[in-house]
Tab-separated table of C-alpha atoms and ligand atoms in Angstrom:
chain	number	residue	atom	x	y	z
C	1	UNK	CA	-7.304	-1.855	12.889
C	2	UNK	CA	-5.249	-4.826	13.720
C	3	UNK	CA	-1.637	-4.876	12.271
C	4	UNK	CA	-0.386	-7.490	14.470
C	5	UNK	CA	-0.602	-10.624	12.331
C	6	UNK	CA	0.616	-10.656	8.259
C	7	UNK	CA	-1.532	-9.972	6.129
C	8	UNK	CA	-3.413	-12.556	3.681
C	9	UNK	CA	-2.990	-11.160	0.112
C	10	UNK	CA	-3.513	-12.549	-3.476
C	11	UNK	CA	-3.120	-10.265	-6.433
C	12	UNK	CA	-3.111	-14.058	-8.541
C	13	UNK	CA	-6.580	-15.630	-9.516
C	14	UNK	CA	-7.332	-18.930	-8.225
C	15	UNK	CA	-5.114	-19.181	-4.639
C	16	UNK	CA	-4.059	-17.615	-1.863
C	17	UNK	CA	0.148	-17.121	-2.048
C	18	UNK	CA	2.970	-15.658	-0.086
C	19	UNK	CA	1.203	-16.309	3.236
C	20	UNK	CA	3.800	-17.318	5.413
C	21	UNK	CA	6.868	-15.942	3.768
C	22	UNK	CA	5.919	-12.282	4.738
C	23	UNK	CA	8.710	-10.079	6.825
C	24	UNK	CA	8.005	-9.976	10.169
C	25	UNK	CA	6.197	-6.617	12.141
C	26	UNK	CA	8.691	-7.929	15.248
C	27	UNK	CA	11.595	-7.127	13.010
C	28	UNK	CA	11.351	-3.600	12.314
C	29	UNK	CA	10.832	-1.150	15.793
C	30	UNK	CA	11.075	-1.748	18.904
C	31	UNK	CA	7.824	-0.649	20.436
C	32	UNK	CA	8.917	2.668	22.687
C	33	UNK	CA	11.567	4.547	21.257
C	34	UNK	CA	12.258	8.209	22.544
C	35	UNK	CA	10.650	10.902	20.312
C	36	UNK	CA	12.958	12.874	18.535
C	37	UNK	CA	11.571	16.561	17.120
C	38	UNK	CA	10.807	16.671	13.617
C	39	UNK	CA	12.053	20.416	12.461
C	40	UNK	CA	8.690	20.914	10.295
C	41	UNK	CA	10.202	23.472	7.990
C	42	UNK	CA	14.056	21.861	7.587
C	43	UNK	CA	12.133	18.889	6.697
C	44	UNK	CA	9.447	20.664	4.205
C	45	UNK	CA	12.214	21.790	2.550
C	46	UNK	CA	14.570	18.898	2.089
C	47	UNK	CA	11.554	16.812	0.941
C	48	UNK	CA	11.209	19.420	-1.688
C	49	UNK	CA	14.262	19.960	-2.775
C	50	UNK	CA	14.294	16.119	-3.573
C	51	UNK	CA	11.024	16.431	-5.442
C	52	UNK	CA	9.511	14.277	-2.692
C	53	UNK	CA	6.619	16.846	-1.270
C	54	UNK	CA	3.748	16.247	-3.983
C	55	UNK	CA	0.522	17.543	-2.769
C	56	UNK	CA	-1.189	16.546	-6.335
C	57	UNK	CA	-2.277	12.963	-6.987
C	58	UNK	CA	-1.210	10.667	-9.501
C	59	UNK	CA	-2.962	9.776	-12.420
C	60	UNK	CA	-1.456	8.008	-15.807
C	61	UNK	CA	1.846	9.319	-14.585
C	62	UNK	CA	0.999	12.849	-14.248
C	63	UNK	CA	0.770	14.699	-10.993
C	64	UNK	CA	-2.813	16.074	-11.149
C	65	UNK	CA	-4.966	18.673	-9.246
C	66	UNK	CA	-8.331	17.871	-8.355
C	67	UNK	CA	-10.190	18.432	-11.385
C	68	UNK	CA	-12.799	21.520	-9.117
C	69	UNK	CA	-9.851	22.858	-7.895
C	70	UNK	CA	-10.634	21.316	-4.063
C	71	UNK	CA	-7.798	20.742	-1.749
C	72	UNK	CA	-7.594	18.936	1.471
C	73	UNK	CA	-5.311	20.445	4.400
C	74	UNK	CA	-2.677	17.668	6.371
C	75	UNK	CA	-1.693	18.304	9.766
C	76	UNK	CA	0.971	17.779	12.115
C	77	UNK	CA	-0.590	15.703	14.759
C	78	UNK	CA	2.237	16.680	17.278
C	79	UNK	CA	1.188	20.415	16.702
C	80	UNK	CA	-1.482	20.911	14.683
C	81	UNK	CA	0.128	23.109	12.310
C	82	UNK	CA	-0.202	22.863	8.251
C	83	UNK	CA	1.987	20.772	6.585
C	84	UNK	CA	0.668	21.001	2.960
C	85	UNK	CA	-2.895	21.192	1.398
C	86	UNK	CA	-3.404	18.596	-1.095
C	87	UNK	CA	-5.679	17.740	-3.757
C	88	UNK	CA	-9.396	16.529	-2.388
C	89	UNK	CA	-10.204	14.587	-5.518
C	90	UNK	CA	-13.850	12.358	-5.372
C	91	UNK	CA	-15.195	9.938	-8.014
C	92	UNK	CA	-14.400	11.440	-11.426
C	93	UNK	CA	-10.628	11.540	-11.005
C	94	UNK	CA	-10.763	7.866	-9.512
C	95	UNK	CA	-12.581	7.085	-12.550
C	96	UNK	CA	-9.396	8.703	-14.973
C	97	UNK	CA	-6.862	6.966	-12.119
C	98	UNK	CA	-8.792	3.467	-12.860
C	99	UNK	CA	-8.901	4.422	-16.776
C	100	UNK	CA	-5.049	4.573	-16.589
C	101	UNK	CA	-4.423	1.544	-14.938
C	102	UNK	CA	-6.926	-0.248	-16.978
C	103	UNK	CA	-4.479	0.860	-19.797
C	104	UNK	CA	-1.555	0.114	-18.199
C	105	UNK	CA	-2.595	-2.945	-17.229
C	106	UNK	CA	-2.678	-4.250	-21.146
C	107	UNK	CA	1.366	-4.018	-21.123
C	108	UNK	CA	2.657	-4.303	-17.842
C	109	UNK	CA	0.566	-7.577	-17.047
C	110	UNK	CA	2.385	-9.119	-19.999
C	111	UNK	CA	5.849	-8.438	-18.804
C	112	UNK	CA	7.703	-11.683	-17.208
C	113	UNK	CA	8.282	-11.363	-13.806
C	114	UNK	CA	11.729	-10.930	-13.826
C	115	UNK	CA	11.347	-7.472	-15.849
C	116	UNK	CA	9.027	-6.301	-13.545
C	117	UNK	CA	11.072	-7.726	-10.633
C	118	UNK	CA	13.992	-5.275	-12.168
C	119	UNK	CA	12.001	-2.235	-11.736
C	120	UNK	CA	10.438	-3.029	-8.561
C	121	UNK	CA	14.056	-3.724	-7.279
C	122	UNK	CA	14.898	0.172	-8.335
C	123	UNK	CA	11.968	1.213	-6.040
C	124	UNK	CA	12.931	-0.760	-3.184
C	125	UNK	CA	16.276	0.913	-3.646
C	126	UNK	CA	15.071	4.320	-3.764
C	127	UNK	CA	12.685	4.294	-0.742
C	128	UNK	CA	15.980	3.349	0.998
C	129	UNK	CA	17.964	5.343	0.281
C	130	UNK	CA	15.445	8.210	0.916
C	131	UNK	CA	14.930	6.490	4.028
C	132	UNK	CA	15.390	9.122	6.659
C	133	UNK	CA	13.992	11.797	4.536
C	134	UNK	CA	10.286	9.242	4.120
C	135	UNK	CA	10.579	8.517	7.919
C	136	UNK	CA	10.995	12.599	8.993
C	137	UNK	CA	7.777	12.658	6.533
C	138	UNK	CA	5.750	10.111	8.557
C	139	UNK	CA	6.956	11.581	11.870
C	140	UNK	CA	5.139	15.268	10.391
C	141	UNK	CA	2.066	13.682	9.455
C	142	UNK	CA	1.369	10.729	11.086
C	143	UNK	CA	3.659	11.580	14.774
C	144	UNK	CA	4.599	8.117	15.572
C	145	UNK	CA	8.581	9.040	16.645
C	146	UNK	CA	11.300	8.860	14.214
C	147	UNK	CA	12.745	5.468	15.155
C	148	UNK	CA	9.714	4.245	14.501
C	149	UNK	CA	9.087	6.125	11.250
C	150	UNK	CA	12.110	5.322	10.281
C	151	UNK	CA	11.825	1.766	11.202
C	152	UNK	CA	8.541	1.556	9.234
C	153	UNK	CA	10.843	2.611	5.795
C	154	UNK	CA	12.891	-0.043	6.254
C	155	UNK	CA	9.921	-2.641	7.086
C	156	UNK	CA	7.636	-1.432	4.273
C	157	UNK	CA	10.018	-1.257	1.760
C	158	UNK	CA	10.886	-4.984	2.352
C	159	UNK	CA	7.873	-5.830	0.538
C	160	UNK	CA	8.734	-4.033	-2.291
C	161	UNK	CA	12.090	-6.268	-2.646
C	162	UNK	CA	10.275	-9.587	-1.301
C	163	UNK	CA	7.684	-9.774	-3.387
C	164	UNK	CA	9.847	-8.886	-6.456
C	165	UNK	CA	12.013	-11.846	-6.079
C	166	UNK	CA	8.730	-13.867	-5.035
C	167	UNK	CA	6.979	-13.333	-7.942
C	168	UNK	CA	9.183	-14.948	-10.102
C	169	UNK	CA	7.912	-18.155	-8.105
C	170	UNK	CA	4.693	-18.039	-9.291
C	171	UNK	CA	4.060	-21.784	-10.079
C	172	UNK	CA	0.801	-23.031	-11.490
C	173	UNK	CA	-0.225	-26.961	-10.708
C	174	UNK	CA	-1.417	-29.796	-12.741
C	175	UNK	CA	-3.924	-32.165	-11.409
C	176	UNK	CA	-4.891	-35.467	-11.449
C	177	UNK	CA	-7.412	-35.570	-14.175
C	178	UNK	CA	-10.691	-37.482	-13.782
C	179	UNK	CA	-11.059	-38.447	-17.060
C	180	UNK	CA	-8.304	-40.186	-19.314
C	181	UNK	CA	-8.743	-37.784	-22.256
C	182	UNK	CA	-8.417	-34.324	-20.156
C	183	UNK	CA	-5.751	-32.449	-18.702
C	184	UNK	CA	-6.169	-30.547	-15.662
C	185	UNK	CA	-3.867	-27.782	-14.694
C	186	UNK	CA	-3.858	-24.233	-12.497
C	187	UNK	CA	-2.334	-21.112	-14.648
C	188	UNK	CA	-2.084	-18.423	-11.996
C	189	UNK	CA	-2.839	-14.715	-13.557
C	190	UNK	CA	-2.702	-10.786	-12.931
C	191	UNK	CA	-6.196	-10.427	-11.751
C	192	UNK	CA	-6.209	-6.907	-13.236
C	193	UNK	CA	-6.837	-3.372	-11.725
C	194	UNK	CA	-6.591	-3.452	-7.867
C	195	UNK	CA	-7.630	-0.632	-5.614
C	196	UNK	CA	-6.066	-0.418	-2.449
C	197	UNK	CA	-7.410	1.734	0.458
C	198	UNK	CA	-5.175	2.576	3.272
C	199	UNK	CA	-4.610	3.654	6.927
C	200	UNK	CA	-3.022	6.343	8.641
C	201	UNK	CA	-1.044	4.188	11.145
C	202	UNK	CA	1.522	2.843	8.808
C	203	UNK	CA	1.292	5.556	5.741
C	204	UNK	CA	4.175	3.539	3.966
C	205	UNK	CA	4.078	0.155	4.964
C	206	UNK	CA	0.135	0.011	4.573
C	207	UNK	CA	0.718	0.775	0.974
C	208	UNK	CA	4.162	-0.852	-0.114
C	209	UNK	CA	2.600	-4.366	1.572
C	210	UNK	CA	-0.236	-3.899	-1.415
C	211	UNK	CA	1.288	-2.662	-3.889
C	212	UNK	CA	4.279	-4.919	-3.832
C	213	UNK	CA	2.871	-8.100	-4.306
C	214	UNK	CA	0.144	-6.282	-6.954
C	215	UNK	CA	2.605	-4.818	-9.275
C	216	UNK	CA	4.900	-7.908	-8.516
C	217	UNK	CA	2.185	-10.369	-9.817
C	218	UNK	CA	1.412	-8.200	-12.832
C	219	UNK	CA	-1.972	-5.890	-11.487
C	220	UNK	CA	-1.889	-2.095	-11.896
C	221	UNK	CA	-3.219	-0.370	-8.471
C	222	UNK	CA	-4.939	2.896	-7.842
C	223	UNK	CA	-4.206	3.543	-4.111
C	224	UNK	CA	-6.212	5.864	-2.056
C	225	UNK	CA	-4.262	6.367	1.361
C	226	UNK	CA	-5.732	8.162	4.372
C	227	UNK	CA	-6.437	11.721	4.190
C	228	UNK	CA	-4.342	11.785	7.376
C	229	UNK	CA	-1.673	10.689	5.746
C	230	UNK	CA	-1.245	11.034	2.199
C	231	UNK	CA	2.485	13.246	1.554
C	232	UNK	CA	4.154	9.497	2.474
C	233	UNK	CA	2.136	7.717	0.071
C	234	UNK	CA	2.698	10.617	-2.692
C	235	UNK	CA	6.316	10.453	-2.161
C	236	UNK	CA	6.648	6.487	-2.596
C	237	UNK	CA	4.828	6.815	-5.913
C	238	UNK	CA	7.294	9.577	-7.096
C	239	UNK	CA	9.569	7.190	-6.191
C	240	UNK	CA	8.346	4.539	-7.908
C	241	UNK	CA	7.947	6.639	-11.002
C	242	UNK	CA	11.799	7.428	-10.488
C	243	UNK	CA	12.581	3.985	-10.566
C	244	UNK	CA	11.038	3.459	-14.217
C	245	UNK	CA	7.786	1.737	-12.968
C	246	UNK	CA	5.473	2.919	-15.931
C	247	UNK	CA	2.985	5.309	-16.166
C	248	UNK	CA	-0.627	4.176	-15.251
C	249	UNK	CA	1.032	1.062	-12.661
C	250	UNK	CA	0.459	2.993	-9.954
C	251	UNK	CA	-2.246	5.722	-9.326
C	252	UNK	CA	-2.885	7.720	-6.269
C	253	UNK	CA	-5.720	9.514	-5.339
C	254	UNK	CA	-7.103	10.728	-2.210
C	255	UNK	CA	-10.074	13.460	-0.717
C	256	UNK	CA	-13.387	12.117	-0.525
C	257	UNK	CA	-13.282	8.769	0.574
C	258	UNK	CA	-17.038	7.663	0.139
C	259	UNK	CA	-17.100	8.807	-3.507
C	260	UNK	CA	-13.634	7.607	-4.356
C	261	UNK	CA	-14.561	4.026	-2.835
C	262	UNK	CA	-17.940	4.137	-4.662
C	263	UNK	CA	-15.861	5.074	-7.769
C	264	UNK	CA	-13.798	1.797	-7.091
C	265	UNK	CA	-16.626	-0.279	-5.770
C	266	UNK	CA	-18.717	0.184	-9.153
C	267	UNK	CA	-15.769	-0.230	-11.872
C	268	UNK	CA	-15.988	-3.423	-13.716
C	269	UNK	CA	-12.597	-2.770	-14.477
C	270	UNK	CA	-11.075	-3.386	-10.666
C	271	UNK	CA	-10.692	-6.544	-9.933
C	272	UNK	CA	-9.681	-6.326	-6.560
C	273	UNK	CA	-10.357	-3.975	-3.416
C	274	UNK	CA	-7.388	-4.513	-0.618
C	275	UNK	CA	-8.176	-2.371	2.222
C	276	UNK	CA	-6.518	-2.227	6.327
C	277	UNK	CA	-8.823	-0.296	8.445
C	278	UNK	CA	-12.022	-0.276	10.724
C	279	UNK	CA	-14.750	-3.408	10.433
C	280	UNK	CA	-17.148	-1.389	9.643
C	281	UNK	CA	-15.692	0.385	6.429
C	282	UNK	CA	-14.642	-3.119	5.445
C	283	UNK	CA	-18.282	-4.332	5.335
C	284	UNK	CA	-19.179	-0.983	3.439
C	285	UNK	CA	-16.422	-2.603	1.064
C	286	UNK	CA	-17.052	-5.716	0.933
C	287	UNK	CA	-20.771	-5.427	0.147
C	288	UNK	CA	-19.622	-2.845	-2.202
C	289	UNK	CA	-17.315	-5.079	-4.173
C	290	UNK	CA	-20.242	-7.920	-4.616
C	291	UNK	CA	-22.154	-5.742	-7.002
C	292	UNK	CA	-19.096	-6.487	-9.549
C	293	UNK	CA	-18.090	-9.740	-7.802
C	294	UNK	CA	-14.758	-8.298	-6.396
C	295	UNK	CA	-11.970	-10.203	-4.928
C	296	UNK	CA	-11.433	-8.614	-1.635
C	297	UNK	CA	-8.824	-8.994	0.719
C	298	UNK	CA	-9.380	-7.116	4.224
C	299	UNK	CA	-7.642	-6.989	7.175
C	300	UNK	CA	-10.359	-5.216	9.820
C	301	UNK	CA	-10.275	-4.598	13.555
C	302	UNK	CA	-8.731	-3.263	16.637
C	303	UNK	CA	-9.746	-6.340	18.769
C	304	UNK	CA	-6.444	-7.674	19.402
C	305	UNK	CA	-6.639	-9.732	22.694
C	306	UNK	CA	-4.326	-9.919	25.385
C	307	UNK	CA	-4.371	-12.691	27.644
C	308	UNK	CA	-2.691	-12.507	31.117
C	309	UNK	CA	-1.907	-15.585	32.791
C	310	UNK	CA	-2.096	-15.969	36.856
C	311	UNK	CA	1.719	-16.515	36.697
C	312	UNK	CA	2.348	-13.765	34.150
C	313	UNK	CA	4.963	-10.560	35.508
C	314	UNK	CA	2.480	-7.718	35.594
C	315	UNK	CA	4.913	-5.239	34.458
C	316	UNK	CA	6.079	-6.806	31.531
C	317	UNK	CA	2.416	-7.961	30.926
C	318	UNK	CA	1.286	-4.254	30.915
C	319	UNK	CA	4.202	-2.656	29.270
C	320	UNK	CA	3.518	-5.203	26.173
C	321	UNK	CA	-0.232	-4.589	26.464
S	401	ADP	P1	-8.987	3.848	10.673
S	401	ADP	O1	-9.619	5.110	11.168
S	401	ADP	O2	-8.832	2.818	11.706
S	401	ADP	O3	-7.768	4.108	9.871
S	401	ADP	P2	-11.013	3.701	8.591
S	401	ADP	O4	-11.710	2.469	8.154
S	401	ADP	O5	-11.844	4.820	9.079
S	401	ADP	O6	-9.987	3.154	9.668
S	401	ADP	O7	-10.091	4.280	7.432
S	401	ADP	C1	-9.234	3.470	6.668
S	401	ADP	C2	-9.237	3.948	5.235
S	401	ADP	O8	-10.551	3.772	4.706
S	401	ADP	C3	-8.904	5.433	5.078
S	401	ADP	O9	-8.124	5.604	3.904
S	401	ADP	C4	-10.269	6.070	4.887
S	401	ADP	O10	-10.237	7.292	4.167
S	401	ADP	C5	-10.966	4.988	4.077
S	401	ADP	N1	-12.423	5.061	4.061
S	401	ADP	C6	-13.248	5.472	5.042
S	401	ADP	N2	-14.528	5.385	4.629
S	401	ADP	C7	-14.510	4.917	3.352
S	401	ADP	C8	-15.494	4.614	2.361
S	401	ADP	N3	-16.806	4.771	2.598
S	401	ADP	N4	-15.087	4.136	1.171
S	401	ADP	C9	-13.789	3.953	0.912
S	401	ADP	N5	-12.811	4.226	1.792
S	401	ADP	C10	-13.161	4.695	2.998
């Protein structure tokens, strides 16, 4: 998938917002950083200890197995060794998880900005200051090396705090009417229930960069992260849920990814499918989301191209390649 550029997203009807203002990938890692060894079982047990290992998903606030009972093993990449077994949930819990934020959607949507910015603000607090616990976590599951992990804490949770101070500049427009008794104007609005699908290259950031602006604008999300990767995004929704953001705001589920995508593809109540990850999933998605005339916003690929000039340094050429 490409992550180099910032991503487009609009969780308002009607226009595209926050393009440009996004914080910058270039600020957060540098790009080789020495790895450092992630103790799996000092780490297991400090994230438990701070009630930040959930293995269950999230629906309507309540950590949830899957409803046959299925779980879903996560690995250490580095070593291949168990980390945790989580719940494999499919379609009917994505159905309860879109239920929820259908419901939650009815209050949260009619907050002002500023009270959701407040609770938003606790989250982006909380993710740092659980920083180097979350970026041991993505180290385990994900084995990009702690720098980075814990570079990608500090990057993804700048979302969280961006977006909460943006949304309170959500400004409508009024237009030039064409007629002398009208009066044209642009409200923007929560588009309602968003599912957001994840990848396992950025198990925080992926996630916070959707559910930020989402929850910021007023939508309630059901997130389904990679099966690779799902302990990160389970922690950051504890987290959230520690920082008062209601029940039902944010959902996570993850197992089967076909049947929960079908699950989310066929609700009339999502509005909205955000998804990072490989072209060809996004077409699945996007053809998917037509049935129910979906917004979509998808950010597809892996065909980031490099261009080499004849008076380029090779080293420095192949060392950023
Ligand atoms: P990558 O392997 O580059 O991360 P993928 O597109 O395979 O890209 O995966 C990205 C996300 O899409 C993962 O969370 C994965 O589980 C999910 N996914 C894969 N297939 C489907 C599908 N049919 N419906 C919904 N989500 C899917």
């Amino acid at each position: 998938m490409t992550l180099s550029g910032v991503a487009r997203v609009a969780f308002v009807g009607s226009r595209r917002i926050f393009a440009s203002h996004l914080p910058s990938m270039q600020s957060y890692t540098p790009a080789f950083s020495r790895q450092m060894s992630v103790g799996m079982k000092s780490v297991t047990d400090r994230l438990r200890d701070s009630g930040l290992l959930r293995t269950q998903g999230l629906i309507g606030g309540k950590w949830i197995d899957a409803y046959d009972g299925k779980t879903l093993e996560v690995h250490n990449p580095a070593t291949g060794e168990v980390i945790a077994n989580v719940s494999c949930m499919g379609g009917k819990e994505t159905k309860d998880a879109i239920s929820s934020a259908f419901d939650a959607f009815n209050s949260w949507s009619k907050l002002t900005a500023a009270e959701r910015s407040k609770g938003l603000r606790k989250w982006y607090d909380l993710l740092m200051a659980h920083k180097e616990e979350l970026g041991q976590l993505i180290t385990l599951e994900q084995g990009k090396p702690l720098k980075e992990a814990v570079g990608e804490v500090d990057y993804g949770a700048k979302f969280i705090e961006f977006y909460a101070e943006e949304a309170k500049r959500v400004y409508g427009e009024i237009i030039p009417a064409t007629l002398p008794d009208r009066r044209l104007f642009v409200l923007k609005q929560p588009v309602g229930v968003a599912g957001a699908i994840t990848p396992w290259n950025f198990p925080l950031a992926m996630i916070t960069r959707k559910v930020g602006p989402a929850l910021a604008c007023g939508c309630t999300v059901v997130v389904k992260p990679s099966e690779f990767t799902p302990l990160t995004a389970l922690a950051a929704a504890e987290l959230a849920l520690q920082a008062g953001i209601p029940p039902g705001v944010v959902n996570v589920v993850m197992g089967n990814a076909p049947d929960i995508g079908d699950a989310l593809l066929t609700s009339p109540q999502v509005r909205k499918i955000t998804f990072t990850g490989s072209t060809a999933v996004g077409k699945k998605l996007m053809a998917g989301a037509a049935g129910t005339v979906k917004k979509v916003s998808l950010e597809l690929g892996g065909n980031a191209p490099c261009i080499v000039f004849d008076d380029a340094d090779l080293n420095v050429a192949v060392n950023g390649a």
